[in-house]
Structures are given as structure tokens and as C-alpha cells.
Coordinates of C-alpha atoms in Angstrom, one line a residue:
X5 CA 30.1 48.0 4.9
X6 CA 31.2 51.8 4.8
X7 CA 33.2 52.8 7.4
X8 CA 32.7 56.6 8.7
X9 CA 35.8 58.5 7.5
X10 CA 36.8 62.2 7.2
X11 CA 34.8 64.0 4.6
X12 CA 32.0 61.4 4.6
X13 CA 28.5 63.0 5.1
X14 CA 26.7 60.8 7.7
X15 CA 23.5 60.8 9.3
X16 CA 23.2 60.6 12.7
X17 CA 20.3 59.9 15.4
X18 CA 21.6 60.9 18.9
X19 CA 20.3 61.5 22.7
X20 CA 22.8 63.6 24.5
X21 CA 22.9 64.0 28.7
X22 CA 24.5 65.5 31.1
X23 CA 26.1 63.9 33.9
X24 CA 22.8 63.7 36.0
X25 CA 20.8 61.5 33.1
X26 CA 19.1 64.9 32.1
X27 CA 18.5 64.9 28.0
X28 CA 19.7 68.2 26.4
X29 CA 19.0 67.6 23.0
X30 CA 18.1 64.4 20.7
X31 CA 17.3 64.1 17.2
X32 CA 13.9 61.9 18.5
X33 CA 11.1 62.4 16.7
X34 CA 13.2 64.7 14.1
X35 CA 14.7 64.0 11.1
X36 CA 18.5 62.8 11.4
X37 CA 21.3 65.0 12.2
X38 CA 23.3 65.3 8.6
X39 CA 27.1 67.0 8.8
X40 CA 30.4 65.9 7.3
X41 CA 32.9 64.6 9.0
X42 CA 35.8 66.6 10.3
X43 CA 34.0 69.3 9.0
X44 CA 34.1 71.2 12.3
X45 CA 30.4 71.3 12.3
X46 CA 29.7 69.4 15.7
X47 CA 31.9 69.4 18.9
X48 CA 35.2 67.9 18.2
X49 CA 34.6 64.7 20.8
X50 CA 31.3 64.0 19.3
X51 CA 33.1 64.5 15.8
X52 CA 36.0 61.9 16.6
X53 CA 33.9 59.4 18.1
X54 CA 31.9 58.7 14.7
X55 CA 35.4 57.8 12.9
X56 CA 35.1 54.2 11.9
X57 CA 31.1 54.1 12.5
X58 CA 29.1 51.6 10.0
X59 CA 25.5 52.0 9.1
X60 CA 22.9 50.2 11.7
X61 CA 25.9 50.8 14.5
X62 CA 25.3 52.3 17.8
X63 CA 27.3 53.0 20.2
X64 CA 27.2 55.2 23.7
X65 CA 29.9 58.0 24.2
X66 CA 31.2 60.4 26.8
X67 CA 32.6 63.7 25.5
X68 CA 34.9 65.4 27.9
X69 CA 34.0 69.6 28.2
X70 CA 37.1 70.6 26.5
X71 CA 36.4 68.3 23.5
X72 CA 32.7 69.6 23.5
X73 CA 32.2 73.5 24.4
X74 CA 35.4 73.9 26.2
X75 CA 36.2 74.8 29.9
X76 CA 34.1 77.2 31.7
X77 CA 35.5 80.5 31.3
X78 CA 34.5 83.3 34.8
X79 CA 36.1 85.9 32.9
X80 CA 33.4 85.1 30.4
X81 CA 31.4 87.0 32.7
X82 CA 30.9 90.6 32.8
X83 CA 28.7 92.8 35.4
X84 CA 26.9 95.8 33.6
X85 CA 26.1 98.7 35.1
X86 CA 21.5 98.7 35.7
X87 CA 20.9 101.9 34.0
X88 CA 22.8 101.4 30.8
X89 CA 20.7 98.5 29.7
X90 CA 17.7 99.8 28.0
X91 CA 14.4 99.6 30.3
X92 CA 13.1 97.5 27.2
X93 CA 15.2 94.9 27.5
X94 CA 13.7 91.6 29.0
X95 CA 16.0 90.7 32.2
X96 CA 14.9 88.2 33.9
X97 CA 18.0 85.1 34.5
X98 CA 18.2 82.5 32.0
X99 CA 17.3 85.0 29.5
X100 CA 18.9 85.2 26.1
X101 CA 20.5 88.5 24.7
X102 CA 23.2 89.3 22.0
X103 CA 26.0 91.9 22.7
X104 CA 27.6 93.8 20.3
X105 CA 31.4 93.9 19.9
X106 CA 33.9 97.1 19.2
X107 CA 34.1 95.5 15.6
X108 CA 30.2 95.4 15.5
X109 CA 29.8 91.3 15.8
X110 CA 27.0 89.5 17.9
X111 CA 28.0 87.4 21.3
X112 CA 25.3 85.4 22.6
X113 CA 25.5 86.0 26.0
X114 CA 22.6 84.8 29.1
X115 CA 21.2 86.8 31.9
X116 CA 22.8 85.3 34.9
X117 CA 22.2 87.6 37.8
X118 CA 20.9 91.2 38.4
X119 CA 20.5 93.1 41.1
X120 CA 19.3 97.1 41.8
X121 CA 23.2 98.0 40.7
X122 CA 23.8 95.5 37.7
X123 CA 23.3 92.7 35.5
X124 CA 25.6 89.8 35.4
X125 CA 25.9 88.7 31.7
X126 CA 27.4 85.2 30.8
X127 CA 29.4 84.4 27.0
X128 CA 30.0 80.9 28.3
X129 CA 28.2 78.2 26.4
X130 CA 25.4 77.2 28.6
X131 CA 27.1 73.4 27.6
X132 CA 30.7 74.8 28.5
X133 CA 32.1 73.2 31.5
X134 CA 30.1 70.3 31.3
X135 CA 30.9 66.3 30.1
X136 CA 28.3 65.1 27.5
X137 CA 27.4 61.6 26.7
X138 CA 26.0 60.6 23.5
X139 CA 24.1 57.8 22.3
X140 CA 24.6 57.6 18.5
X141 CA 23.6 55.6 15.7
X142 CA 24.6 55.9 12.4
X143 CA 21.7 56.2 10.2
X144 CA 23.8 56.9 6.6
X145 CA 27.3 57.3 5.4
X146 CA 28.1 58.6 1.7

């Protein structure tokens, strides 16, 4: 039987959950999750634990943060000044937004506090910080 290895494309079902037996994503009900291995395209952990994987196996994993979406980062964090956010933008916590670097790139970055002075905008992850566990099975290896 094939044997996961770097450079295989594999097709994986997966539940992942946080630490409190929340769900934050699963393939259910979706088509599987398709990526080559060691390609970089999912977390590292997640990556590393599929090494070796056969077709029909399943197998339960925890990721620690720093081999998902890293550490949680406070200087991540950044207080802006009320009245230099346009009165059109939606600001209301939780709320996603992009910010625009000196170079002119995007960072996805969340509202995570404002008051009448400022807003409190977060580049963490909303994953970073965090241990993830992951229930795979390996749907196809080629």
C-alpha cells in the first residue's frame, strides 16, 4: 500500500478542534482537502503528521501552536487613532479588515477593541497561539 511521502499529492478528510472540543473547520460534507506534501501548503504539524499515512488510515493528532500558526504575537497588535479610520468602515470586534503596508501589500488584520479614542487592530492569526488536534484520514495518495 502507498505510503504518504514528500511530494505525494494526498487527499485528506479532517475535523480540526481546539482544546475545548470546539470544531474550527472540517472537510464534512465537502469534497476532500487535496495538497502535496511538504509543499508548505498546510501548517507544518499537520503537514508532518501525514508522512507515512496509507489510504483507508486514520489517525487523531495534536499540532502544537508553533507548528500550526505560530505563537501569539501582542506586538501583532496595533491601536489606531478613531478619526483616521474612515466613518465607512464597518467596526464592530471580530470584524475582518486588510491594512495596507509601506510597500503597498495587504495584512489581514481583526477588529479587536475600540473605544471613543481608538481601534485595536490584531495581525495575529485568529488560530495563532492555539494547539489544534486533527482527525485525519487519508482519502488518496498519488
Amino acid at each position: 500500500m502507498t505510503q504518504a511521502t514528500a511530494g505525494n499529492t494526498v487527499s485528506i478528510h479532517y475535523t480540526g478542534t481546539l482544546e475545548d472540543g470546539s470544531v474550527f473547520d472540517s472537510s464534512e460534507g465537502r469534497d476532500p482537502l487535496e495538497f502535496q506534501v511538504g509543499s508548505g501548503a498546510i501548517i507544518p504539524g499537520l503537514d508532518r503528521a501525514i508522512l507515512g499515512m496509507s489510504v483507508g488510515e486514520q489517525k487523531t493528532v495534536t499540532i502544537p501552536s508553533a507548528e500550526a500558526y505560530g505563537e501569539y504575537q501582542p506586538q501583532a497588535r496595533q491601536d489606531v487613532p478613531r478619526d483616521q479610520i474612515p466613518d465607512n468602515i464597518p467596526l464592530d470586534p471580530g470584524t475582518m479588515l486588510q491594512m495596507q503596508t509601506p510597500e503597498g501589500g495587504a495584512i489581514p488584520v481583526v477588529v479587536a477593541e475600540v473605544t471613543d479614542e481608538s481601534v485595536t487592530l490584531d495581525a495575529n492569526h485568529p488560530l495563532a497561539g492555539k494547539d489544534l488536534t486533527f482527525a485525519v484520514e487519508i482519502v488518496s495518495v498519488s
